[in-house]
Amino acid sequence: MDPKDYKKNVAEYADAAHGVVHSHFRTYLIVFMALLLGTALTYTTGRMHLGNWALVIALVIAFTKGTLVAMYFMHLAEAKGTTRLLMGICLLFIAVLIGYVLGDFGTRFRPANSQGSKWSDLPASSTTRGESPDMPRELGTTP
Amino acid sequence: MSQSASSNPAAAPAEGHAPHKSYLTDGTTVRSWLLSVDHKRIAIMYLVLILLAFLVGGIFALLVRIEHLSPGPTIMDAMTYNRVFTLHGVVMVFLFLVPAVPSIFGNFLLPIMVGAKDVAFPRLNLLSLYLWIFGAGLALWGMINGGADTGWTFYTPYSTTTTTTVAPILVGVFILGMGGILTGLNFIVTVHTMRAPGITWFKLPLFVWASYGTAVVQVLATPVIGLVVLLTAADNTFHIGLFDPARGGDPVLFQHLFWFYSHPAVYIMVLPAFGIISEVVSAFSRKNIFGYRMIAYSTLGIAFVGFFVWGHHMFVSGESTLDAGIFSVITMLVGVFTAIKVFNWVGTVYGGAVDFKTPFAYFCGFLFFVVFGGMTGTALGVVSLDVHWHDTYFVVAHFHFIMVGAAMMAFLAGLHYWFPKMFGRMYHEGWGLTGATLITLGFIVTFVPQFLAGNYGMPRRYYEYPEQYQALNVISTLGALMLFTGFFTILCYLIYALRHGKLATSNPWDSHGYEWRTASPPTTHNFDGPQPFFPEEPHLYTTKPAPEAQHAV
Amino acid sequence: MQSETAAHPPSRLAGHFASLPVQDNAARLGMWLFLSTEVLLFAGLFVCYASYRFLYPETWAAGSRLLSLPLGTINTVVLIGSSFTVALAVDFAKQGKNRLVFFMLLLTLAAAATFLVIKGFEYSHKFHAGELPGVHFHMKETEGLLPGMPLFFSVYFAATGLHALHVIIGAGVLTWMALKAWRNHFSVGNYVAMENAGLYWHLVDLVWIFLYPLLYLI
């Protein structure tokens, strides 16, 4: 353990032993209000017909709300570097995963995409649209 | 504060009149084992169970090889063959390779190497053992009752429509994954918070670095496959159709998510193996490890880059050529990091006073196999070459060079190196070298013909093959029998050594690793008294770098 | 390092840790690592969502209109409120005010129950309308039958189902913490269990913060 963190922790515990605990009530209340505001905002904008911007706006609001929860409710703002690095790596991996997969769909040989999708020129089959349940598929039976 | 055990090599381990009992004799009831939270006892239980799993997987492998003695049906029908190779893959990957080194040697040695009395969360450690047992039991139950025929990769849509019992095996894999996550989580927290005074990050033994890198991969990659196997099991059982092309789903999406775990899983298997080798090569060359920091950094490098190369498994699955190109280039980076390690190991041996004991014999085999397996790996990473080699025996031979040639050889090196540490007894050195020779030669005879067969175009997972491949297949099967003989030899002399082996001194190899500073076998709390203090580096054999150039080997 | 431990009751310090701050830090780090696995578990579902949204944008827009926005919004507010009360519970545990911790956790558990009941109503409606995943999909209304519609409900049920499972697990953990508070377990300097339980609950809230707009709004 880093000696600096250790000292900080010991100081915190010494504080705690003397009953000096700072309440976060005000911070939490402000964050709670901000979260409610964000929900109202995303609700309102979600109902407007904003086209492609709807996704962007909704994601920006969701990320803001998520950051507030992580930073203040979960105290990531005052956490150790390791924890923040960990969460950063998680976000990076999600971004890379989504990026690669969408990049794959967007740039691959078009007939290799699912029929009826925006990235395919082939018409959708009836099952893709969820029409009648097709006959049971019997693959993998013993020959 | 400093440990006196190293200066007292004659400390009698098992039945000596030491003030503290060794962990093996401290409590002899079954209960004292099954409910033990001692990391060493958990490691020993893992050792027994994982070796049993290895035996099961090995028997399946042998059955596959025997089936291929003749081009047509030999000893089983096609459906049985499909099940047998699937079970071989599932058992070897999820029950043996992934947990083997972390759960056995990591559990046993990591706390001792960082000077701690136990891992950070001992009860979680025990839980992970029981999760392994439960997951393995569920998977094996599924295999006995029907058995999957999908291959260990469970590709959709076949795995969601096959009538064989896939779902229990998938859920078993999920539970095994949870156990692996808990082990990894434990290691990370242990390394972060429990290092003894004096052990800074760059004084950690290289096995700890390797286990740490592995643990990070385990914690960050396993959840993704956990979700994927759950979705696939749900698809198989309830037909939710998330990857079903008939419902508009994309099977390649399954492959993306599957390989996002399963490629890093390769590094879960080989990184700890690299760690073992770093320990062994330094101890038996009697020389400081060459390029300590580079090995540590390259461990993290492999762990990190390993997350960005998964697409090279899907070059012919309909993946876009742009993605394929990017993945191909990044794949080469793994080769760079691995090469750094290989050069450092060779640099360590160079000019050293080599003590050619059994672990070092395994190192020699390992070095050859990891270079050969790695080079074929970078070749496979080239898109145009992969189109020819994909799903042929060339790929099979390549990953067996890494999985068996590298990971398995390192596992055996570690088993022989730490056998006296774990049990306080010595095995017979002559038999040890015999076993190593059999394994190394058997391995070459088994898998080199598979490279050739694959290059001629023999596809993997096929029940029958054209007659022109028969000679190569027969040689390969003979090699497999040789490997089996080798493993059987090792099993015999190690079990014999458990009871009748010569009593080991606390540091029989005269190694300078941290783990040899306590008694062999260690006492229940690893160190008597307060946390030990390690003033010097872990792989320190000569304080001043010797003038190597003058007297090279 | 040994001297600091003397100030604290020895019972809580496990034998293999150097001191209580180290032990608590280990617990925190362990929890964050566990949370990262949870994040990546849900990441897989978000990838499925992103992929199929990318392939079938019109279907996704139409699908979100088939979900009940009022119920989703109420659930969002309920979960945010429960996150607030859990944050306060942790704060009170730090100050050793066990009665208030207990009260806050009761509020949180009530919110969790509300959330699950509303979710149950939503699910039962979907079951009646035949808006179900995969082969079970048998919607009557013709205008909803866009390509990939069964996939939308696969993603919807997988994501909200996994999330609801986490709500149930989280409620279990919080019940345990409430029992601890009832027994006056928490005190100044001894609250790391409550802190970790709170972290888990916040994560459950965090996942919903993303699921809500993605599934219900756009």
CSV table of N, CA and C in Angstrom, one decimal, chain A residues 1 6 9-10 12-13 16 21-25 28-29 32 35-36 39 42-43 46-47 54-55 58-59 62-63 65-66 69 73-74 76 82-83 86-87 90 94 97-98 101-102 105-106 113-119 124 127-131 133, chain C residues 1 4 8 19 21-22 24-25 29 32-33 35-36 39-40 43 47 50-51 53-57 69 73 76-77 80-81 83-84 87-88 91 94-95 137 145-150 188-189 191 199 202-203 205-206 209-210 212-214 216-218:
chain,number,residue,atom,x,y,z
A,1,MET,N,0.8,-1.2,0.0
A,1,MET,CA,0.0,0.0,0.0
A,1,MET,C,0.9,1.2,0.0
A,6,TYR,N,-1.8,5.4,3.1
A,6,TYR,CA,-1.8,4.9,4.4
A,6,TYR,C,-2.0,6.0,5.4
A,9,ASN,N,-5.4,7.5,5.4
A,9,ASN,CA,-6.3,6.6,6.1
A,9,ASN,C,-6.2,6.7,7.6
A,10,VAL,N,-5.0,6.7,8.0
A,10,VAL,CA,-4.8,6.7,9.5
A,10,VAL,C,-5.3,8.0,10.0
A,12,GLU,N,-7.7,9.7,8.7
A,12,GLU,CA,-9.2,9.6,8.7
A,12,GLU,C,-9.7,8.8,9.9
A,13,TYR,N,-9.0,7.8,10.2
A,13,TYR,CA,-9.4,7.0,11.3
A,13,TYR,C,-9.2,7.7,12.7
A,16,ALA,N,-12.0,10.0,12.9
A,16,ALA,CA,-13.2,9.2,13.2
A,16,ALA,C,-13.2,8.9,14.7
A,21,VAL,N,-16.8,13.5,12.1
A,21,VAL,CA,-17.2,12.9,10.8
A,21,VAL,C,-18.0,14.0,10.1
A,22,HIS,N,-17.6,14.3,8.9
A,22,HIS,CA,-18.3,15.3,8.1
A,22,HIS,C,-19.4,14.7,7.4
A,23,SER,N,-20.6,15.2,7.6
A,23,SER,CA,-21.8,14.7,6.9
A,23,SER,C,-21.8,15.2,5.4
A,24,HIS,N,-22.2,14.3,4.5
A,24,HIS,CA,-22.3,14.7,3.1
A,24,HIS,C,-23.7,15.1,2.7
A,25,PHE,N,-24.6,15.3,3.7
A,25,PHE,CA,-26.0,15.4,3.4
A,25,PHE,C,-26.3,16.4,2.3
A,28,TYR,N,-25.3,15.2,-1.1
A,28,TYR,CA,-26.2,14.2,-1.6
A,28,TYR,C,-27.5,14.8,-2.1
A,29,LEU,N,-28.0,15.8,-1.3
A,29,LEU,CA,-29.3,16.4,-1.7
A,29,LEU,C,-29.1,17.1,-3.1
A,32,PHE,N,-29.0,14.5,-5.8
A,32,PHE,CA,-30.3,13.9,-6.0
A,32,PHE,C,-31.2,14.8,-6.8
A,35,LEU,N,-30.1,14.8,-10.3
A,35,LEU,CA,-30.5,13.5,-11.0
A,35,LEU,C,-31.9,13.6,-11.4
A,36,LEU,N,-32.8,14.2,-10.5
A,36,LEU,CA,-34.2,14.3,-10.9
A,36,LEU,C,-34.4,15.2,-12.1
A,39,THR,N,-33.5,13.5,-15.2
A,39,THR,CA,-34.5,12.6,-15.6
A,39,THR,C,-35.6,13.4,-16.3
A,42,THR,N,-34.3,14.4,-19.8
A,42,THR,CA,-34.3,13.4,-20.8
A,42,THR,C,-35.7,12.9,-21.2
A,43,TYR,N,-36.6,13.0,-20.2
A,43,TYR,CA,-38.0,12.6,-20.5
A,43,TYR,C,-38.6,13.6,-21.6
A,46,GLY,N,-36.7,13.4,-24.9
A,46,GLY,CA,-37.0,12.1,-25.5
A,46,GLY,C,-38.3,12.1,-26.3
A,47,ARG,N,-39.2,12.9,-25.9
A,47,ARG,CA,-40.5,12.9,-26.6
A,47,ARG,C,-40.5,13.8,-27.8
A,54,ALA,N,-31.6,12.8,-30.9
A,54,ALA,CA,-32.2,12.2,-29.7
A,54,ALA,C,-31.3,11.3,-28.9
A,55,LEU,N,-30.6,10.4,-29.7
A,55,LEU,CA,-29.7,9.4,-29.1
A,55,LEU,C,-28.5,10.2,-28.4
A,58,ALA,N,-29.7,11.9,-25.3
A,58,ALA,CA,-30.1,11.0,-24.2
A,58,ALA,C,-28.8,10.4,-23.6
A,59,LEU,N,-27.8,10.1,-24.5
A,59,LEU,CA,-26.6,9.5,-24.0
A,59,LEU,C,-25.8,10.5,-23.1
A,62,ALA,N,-27.5,10.7,-19.9
A,62,ALA,CA,-27.3,9.5,-19.1
A,62,ALA,C,-25.8,9.5,-18.5
A,63,PHE,N,-24.9,9.9,-19.4
A,63,PHE,CA,-23.5,9.9,-18.9
A,63,PHE,C,-23.3,10.9,-17.8
A,65,LYS,N,-25.6,11.9,-15.6
A,65,LYS,CA,-26.2,11.4,-14.4
A,65,LYS,C,-25.3,10.3,-13.9
A,66,GLY,N,-24.8,9.4,-14.7
A,66,GLY,CA,-24.0,8.3,-14.3
A,66,GLY,C,-22.7,8.8,-13.6
A,69,VAL,N,-23.6,10.0,-10.1
A,69,VAL,CA,-23.8,8.9,-9.1
A,69,VAL,C,-22.4,8.4,-8.8
A,73,PHE,N,-22.2,9.9,-5.1
A,73,PHE,CA,-22.8,8.8,-4.3
A,73,PHE,C,-21.8,7.7,-4.0
A,74,MET,N,-21.0,7.4,-5.0
A,74,MET,CA,-20.0,6.3,-4.9
A,74,MET,C,-18.6,6.8,-4.5
A,76,LEU,N,-16.3,8.2,-6.0
A,76,LEU,CA,-15.2,8.0,-6.9
A,76,LEU,C,-14.3,9.2,-7.0
A,82,THR,N,-6.1,3.7,-8.2
A,82,THR,CA,-6.4,2.4,-8.7
A,82,THR,C,-7.8,2.2,-9.1
A,83,THR,N,-8.7,2.7,-8.2
A,83,THR,CA,-10.1,2.5,-8.5
A,83,THR,C,-10.6,3.3,-9.7
A,86,LEU,N,-9.3,1.6,-12.8
A,86,LEU,CA,-10.1,0.5,-13.1
A,86,LEU,C,-11.4,0.8,-13.8
A,87,MET,N,-12.1,1.8,-13.4
A,87,MET,CA,-13.3,2.2,-14.0
A,87,MET,C,-13.0,2.8,-15.4
A,90,CYS,N,-12.6,-0.1,-17.7
A,90,CYS,CA,-13.9,-0.7,-18.0
A,90,CYS,C,-14.5,0.1,-19.2
A,94,ILE,N,-15.5,-1.2,-23.0
A,94,ILE,CA,-16.8,-1.1,-23.6
A,94,ILE,C,-16.8,-0.3,-24.9
A,97,LEU,N,-15.1,-2.4,-27.5
A,97,LEU,CA,-16.0,-3.5,-28.0
A,97,LEU,C,-17.1,-3.0,-28.9
A,98,ILE,N,-17.8,-2.0,-28.5
A,98,ILE,CA,-18.9,-1.4,-29.3
A,98,ILE,C,-18.3,-0.9,-30.6
A,101,VAL,N,-17.3,-3.8,-33.0
A,101,VAL,CA,-18.5,-4.6,-33.5
A,101,VAL,C,-19.3,-3.7,-34.5
A,102,LEU,N,-19.6,-2.5,-34.1
A,102,LEU,CA,-20.3,-1.6,-35.1
A,102,LEU,C,-19.5,-1.4,-36.3
A,105,PHE,N,-20.0,-4.3,-38.6
A,105,PHE,CA,-21.3,-4.3,-39.3
A,105,PHE,C,-21.3,-3.3,-40.4
A,106,GLY,N,-20.7,-2.2,-40.1
A,106,GLY,CA,-20.8,-1.1,-41.1
A,106,GLY,C,-19.9,-1.2,-42.3
A,113,ASN,N,-24.5,-9.2,-43.7
A,113,ASN,CA,-25.3,-8.7,-42.6
A,113,ASN,C,-26.6,-9.4,-42.6
A,114,SER,N,-27.3,-9.3,-41.4
A,114,SER,CA,-28.6,-9.9,-41.3
A,114,SER,C,-29.6,-9.4,-42.4
A,115,GLN,N,-30.4,-10.3,-42.9
A,115,GLN,CA,-31.4,-9.9,-43.9
A,115,GLN,C,-32.4,-8.9,-43.4
A,116,GLY,N,-32.7,-7.9,-44.1
A,116,GLY,CA,-33.8,-7.0,-43.7
A,116,GLY,C,-33.2,-5.9,-42.8
A,117,SER,N,-31.9,-5.9,-42.5
A,117,SER,CA,-31.4,-4.9,-41.6
A,117,SER,C,-31.0,-3.7,-42.5
A,118,LYS,N,-30.7,-2.6,-41.9
A,118,LYS,CA,-30.4,-1.4,-42.6
A,118,LYS,C,-29.1,-1.6,-43.4
A,119,TRP,N,-28.2,-2.5,-43.0
A,119,TRP,CA,-26.9,-2.7,-43.6
A,119,TRP,C,-26.9,-3.9,-44.5
A,124,ALA,N,-36.2,-8.8,-45.7
A,124,ALA,CA,-36.4,-9.5,-44.5
A,124,ALA,C,-37.2,-10.8,-44.7
A,127,THR,N,-39.7,-14.7,-40.6
A,127,THR,CA,-39.4,-14.9,-39.2
A,127,THR,C,-38.6,-13.7,-38.6
A,128,THR,N,-37.8,-13.0,-39.4
A,128,THR,CA,-37.1,-11.9,-38.9
A,128,THR,C,-38.1,-10.8,-38.4
A,129,ARG,N,-39.2,-10.8,-39.1
A,129,ARG,CA,-40.2,-9.8,-38.7
A,129,ARG,C,-41.1,-10.3,-37.5
A,130,GLY,N,-40.8,-11.5,-37.1
A,130,GLY,CA,-41.6,-12.1,-36.0
A,130,GLY,C,-42.9,-12.6,-36.4
A,131,GLU,N,-43.1,-12.9,-37.7
A,131,GLU,CA,-44.4,-13.5,-38.0
A,131,GLU,C,-44.4,-14.9,-37.6
A,133,PRO,N,-44.4,-18.4,-36.0
A,133,PRO,CA,-43.3,-19.2,-35.5
A,133,PRO,C,-43.0,-20.3,-36.6
C,1,MET,N,3.8,-0.1,11.8
C,1,MET,CA,2.4,-0.4,11.4
C,1,MET,C,1.6,-1.0,12.6
C,4,GLU,N,-0.9,1.4,15.3
C,4,GLU,CA,-2.2,1.9,15.0
C,4,GLU,C,-3.3,1.0,15.4
C,8,HIS,N,-7.9,0.3,18.2
C,8,HIS,CA,-9.2,-0.2,17.8
C,8,HIS,C,-9.4,-1.6,18.5
C,19,SER,N,-3.2,-3.7,9.5
C,19,SER,CA,-3.9,-2.8,10.3
C,19,SER,C,-5.4,-2.7,9.8
C,21,PRO,N,-7.1,0.1,8.8
C,21,PRO,CA,-7.2,0.9,7.5
C,21,PRO,C,-6.8,0.0,6.3
C,22,VAL,N,-5.8,-0.8,6.5
C,22,VAL,CA,-5.4,-1.6,5.3
C,22,VAL,C,-6.5,-2.6,5.0
C,24,ASP,N,-9.7,-2.4,5.7
C,24,ASP,CA,-10.9,-1.7,5.1
C,24,ASP,C,-10.6,-1.3,3.6
C,25,ASN,N,-9.4,-0.9,3.4
C,25,ASN,CA,-9.0,-0.5,2.0
C,25,ASN,C,-9.1,-1.7,1.1
C,29,LEU,N,-11.3,-2.0,-2.2
C,29,LEU,CA,-10.7,-2.3,-3.5
C,29,LEU,C,-11.4,-3.6,-4.1
C,32,TRP,N,-14.7,-2.7,-5.5
C,32,TRP,CA,-14.6,-2.0,-6.8
C,32,TRP,C,-14.3,-2.9,-7.9
C,33,LEU,N,-13.4,-3.9,-7.6
C,33,LEU,CA,-13.1,-4.9,-8.6
C,33,LEU,C,-14.3,-5.7,-9.0
C,35,LEU,N,-17.4,-4.6,-8.7
C,35,LEU,CA,-18.2,-3.7,-9.5
C,35,LEU,C,-17.8,-3.7,-10.9
C,36,SER,N,-16.5,-3.7,-11.2
C,36,SER,CA,-16.0,-3.6,-12.5
C,36,SER,C,-16.4,-4.9,-13.3
C,39,VAL,N,-20.0,-4.2,-14.2
C,39,VAL,CA,-20.1,-3.3,-15.3
C,39,VAL,C,-19.8,-4.0,-16.7
C,40,LEU,N,-18.8,-4.9,-16.7
C,40,LEU,CA,-18.5,-5.6,-17.9
C,40,LEU,C,-19.5,-6.7,-18.2
C,43,ALA,N,-22.0,-4.8,-19.9
C,43,ALA,CA,-21.4,-4.3,-21.1
C,43,ALA,C,-21.8,-5.2,-22.3
C,47,VAL,N,-23.6,-4.0,-25.7
C,47,VAL,CA,-23.1,-4.3,-27.0
C,47,VAL,C,-24.1,-4.9,-27.9
C,50,ALA,N,-26.4,-2.1,-28.8
C,50,ALA,CA,-25.9,-1.2,-29.8
C,50,ALA,C,-25.8,-1.8,-31.2
C,51,SER,N,-25.5,-3.1,-31.2
C,51,SER,CA,-25.4,-3.8,-32.5
C,51,SER,C,-26.7,-3.8,-33.2
C,53,ARG,N,-29.4,-2.1,-32.6
C,53,ARG,CA,-29.9,-0.8,-32.9
C,53,ARG,C,-29.3,-0.3,-34.2
C,54,PHE,N,-28.0,-0.6,-34.3
C,54,PHE,CA,-27.2,-0.2,-35.5
C,54,PHE,C,-27.8,-0.8,-36.7
C,55,LEU,N,-28.2,-2.1,-36.6
C,55,LEU,CA,-28.7,-2.9,-37.7
C,55,LEU,C,-30.2,-2.5,-38.1
C,56,TYR,N,-30.9,-2.3,-37.0
C,56,TYR,CA,-32.4,-2.0,-37.2
C,56,TYR,C,-32.8,-0.7,-36.5
C,57,PRO,N,-32.4,0.4,-37.0
C,57,PRO,CA,-32.7,1.7,-36.2
C,57,PRO,C,-34.2,1.9,-36.2
C,69,LEU,N,-43.7,4.3,-21.2
C,69,LEU,CA,-42.8,5.4,-20.8
C,69,LEU,C,-43.2,5.8,-19.3
C,73,THR,N,-40.4,5.8,-16.4
C,73,THR,CA,-40.0,7.0,-15.7
C,73,THR,C,-40.2,6.9,-14.2
C,76,THR,N,-37.5,5.0,-12.8
C,76,THR,CA,-36.3,5.7,-12.7
C,76,THR,C,-36.2,6.6,-11.5
C,77,VAL,N,-37.3,7.3,-11.3
C,77,VAL,CA,-37.4,8.2,-10.1
C,77,VAL,C,-37.3,7.4,-8.8
C,80,ILE,N,-33.6,6.3,-8.4
C,80,ILE,CA,-32.8,7.4,-8.0
C,80,ILE,C,-33.0,7.8,-6.5
C,81,GLY,N,-34.3,7.8,-6.2
C,81,GLY,CA,-34.6,8.1,-4.8
C,81,GLY,C,-33.9,7.1,-3.8
C,83,SER,N,-31.3,5.4,-4.4
C,83,SER,CA,-29.8,5.6,-4.4
C,83,SER,C,-29.5,6.7,-3.4
C,84,PHE,N,-30.4,7.7,-3.4
C,84,PHE,CA,-30.2,8.8,-2.4
C,84,PHE,C,-30.3,8.3,-1.0
C,87,ALA,N,-27.2,6.4,-0.1
C,87,ALA,CA,-26.1,7.3,0.2
C,87,ALA,C,-26.2,7.9,1.6
C,88,LEU,N,-27.4,8.2,2.0
C,88,LEU,CA,-27.6,8.8,3.3
C,88,LEU,C,-27.3,7.7,4.4
C,91,ASP,N,-23.8,7.5,5.0
C,91,ASP,CA,-23.3,8.6,5.7
C,91,ASP,C,-23.7,8.5,7.2
C,94,LYS,N,-21.4,6.0,8.9
C,94,LYS,CA,-20.1,6.6,9.2
C,94,LYS,C,-20.1,7.3,10.6
C,95,GLN,N,-21.3,7.9,10.9
C,95,GLN,CA,-21.4,8.6,12.1
C,95,GLN,C,-21.9,7.7,13.3
C,137,PHE,N,-42.3,-14.6,-29.7
C,137,PHE,CA,-42.9,-13.4,-30.2
C,137,PHE,C,-44.1,-13.6,-31.1
C,145,LEU,N,-44.8,-4.9,-36.8
C,145,LEU,CA,-44.0,-6.1,-37.3
C,145,LEU,C,-42.8,-5.6,-38.3
C,146,LEU,N,-41.9,-4.9,-37.7
C,146,LEU,CA,-40.7,-4.5,-38.5
C,146,LEU,C,-39.7,-5.6,-38.4
C,147,PRO,N,-38.7,-5.7,-39.3
C,147,PRO,CA,-37.7,-6.7,-39.2
C,147,PRO,C,-36.9,-6.5,-37.9
C,148,GLY,N,-36.6,-7.6,-37.2
C,148,GLY,CA,-35.8,-7.5,-36.0
C,148,GLY,C,-36.6,-7.2,-34.8
C,149,MET,N,-37.9,-7.1,-34.9
C,149,MET,CA,-38.7,-6.8,-33.7
C,149,MET,C,-38.5,-7.8,-32.6
C,150,PRO,N,-38.5,-9.1,-32.9
C,150,PRO,CA,-38.3,-10.1,-31.8
C,150,PRO,C,-37.0,-9.8,-31.1
C,188,VAL,N,-18.5,4.6,14.5
C,188,VAL,CA,-17.5,5.5,13.8
C,188,VAL,C,-16.3,4.6,13.6
C,189,GLY,N,-15.9,4.6,12.3
C,189,GLY,CA,-14.7,3.7,12.0
C,189,GLY,C,-15.0,2.3,11.6
C,191,TYR,N,-17.7,0.9,9.3
C,191,TYR,CA,-18.9,1.0,8.5
C,191,TYR,C,-18.6,0.5,7.1
C,199,LEU,N,-22.3,0.7,-2.4
C,199,LEU,CA,-21.7,0.8,-3.7
C,199,LEU,C,-22.4,-0.1,-4.7
C,202,HIS,N,-25.7,1.4,-5.7
C,202,HIS,CA,-25.5,2.6,-6.6
C,202,HIS,C,-25.2,2.0,-8.0
C,203,LEU,N,-24.5,0.9,-8.1
C,203,LEU,CA,-24.2,0.3,-9.4
C,203,LEU,C,-25.5,-0.1,-10.1
C,205,ASP,N,-28.4,1.2,-9.7
C,205,ASP,CA,-29.0,2.4,-10.1
C,205,ASP,C,-28.3,2.9,-11.4
C,206,LEU,N,-27.0,2.8,-11.4
C,206,LEU,CA,-26.2,3.4,-12.5
C,206,LEU,C,-26.6,2.6,-13.8
C,209,ILE,N,-29.9,3.9,-15.0
C,209,ILE,CA,-29.8,5.2,-15.6
C,209,ILE,C,-29.5,5.2,-17.1
C,210,PHE,N,-28.7,4.1,-17.5
C,210,PHE,CA,-28.5,4.0,-18.9
C,210,PHE,C,-29.6,3.2,-19.6
C,212,TYR,N,-32.7,3.1,-19.0
C,212,TYR,CA,-34.0,3.8,-19.1
C,212,TYR,C,-34.1,4.6,-20.4
C,213,PRO,N,-33.1,5.5,-20.7
C,213,PRO,CA,-33.3,6.2,-22.0
C,213,PRO,C,-33.1,5.3,-23.2
C,214,LEU,N,-32.2,4.4,-23.1
C,214,LEU,CA,-31.9,3.6,-24.2
C,214,LEU,C,-33.1,2.7,-24.6
C,216,TYR,N,-36.5,3.0,-23.2
C,216,TYR,CA,-37.8,3.6,-23.2
C,216,TYR,C,-38.0,4.8,-24.1
C,217,LEU,N,-36.8,5.6,-24.3
C,217,LEU,CA,-37.0,6.9,-24.9
C,217,LEU,C,-36.7,6.9,-26.4
C,218,ILE,N,-35.6,6.3,-26.8
C,218,ILE,CA,-35.1,6.5,-28.1
C,218,ILE,C,-35.1,5.3,-29.0
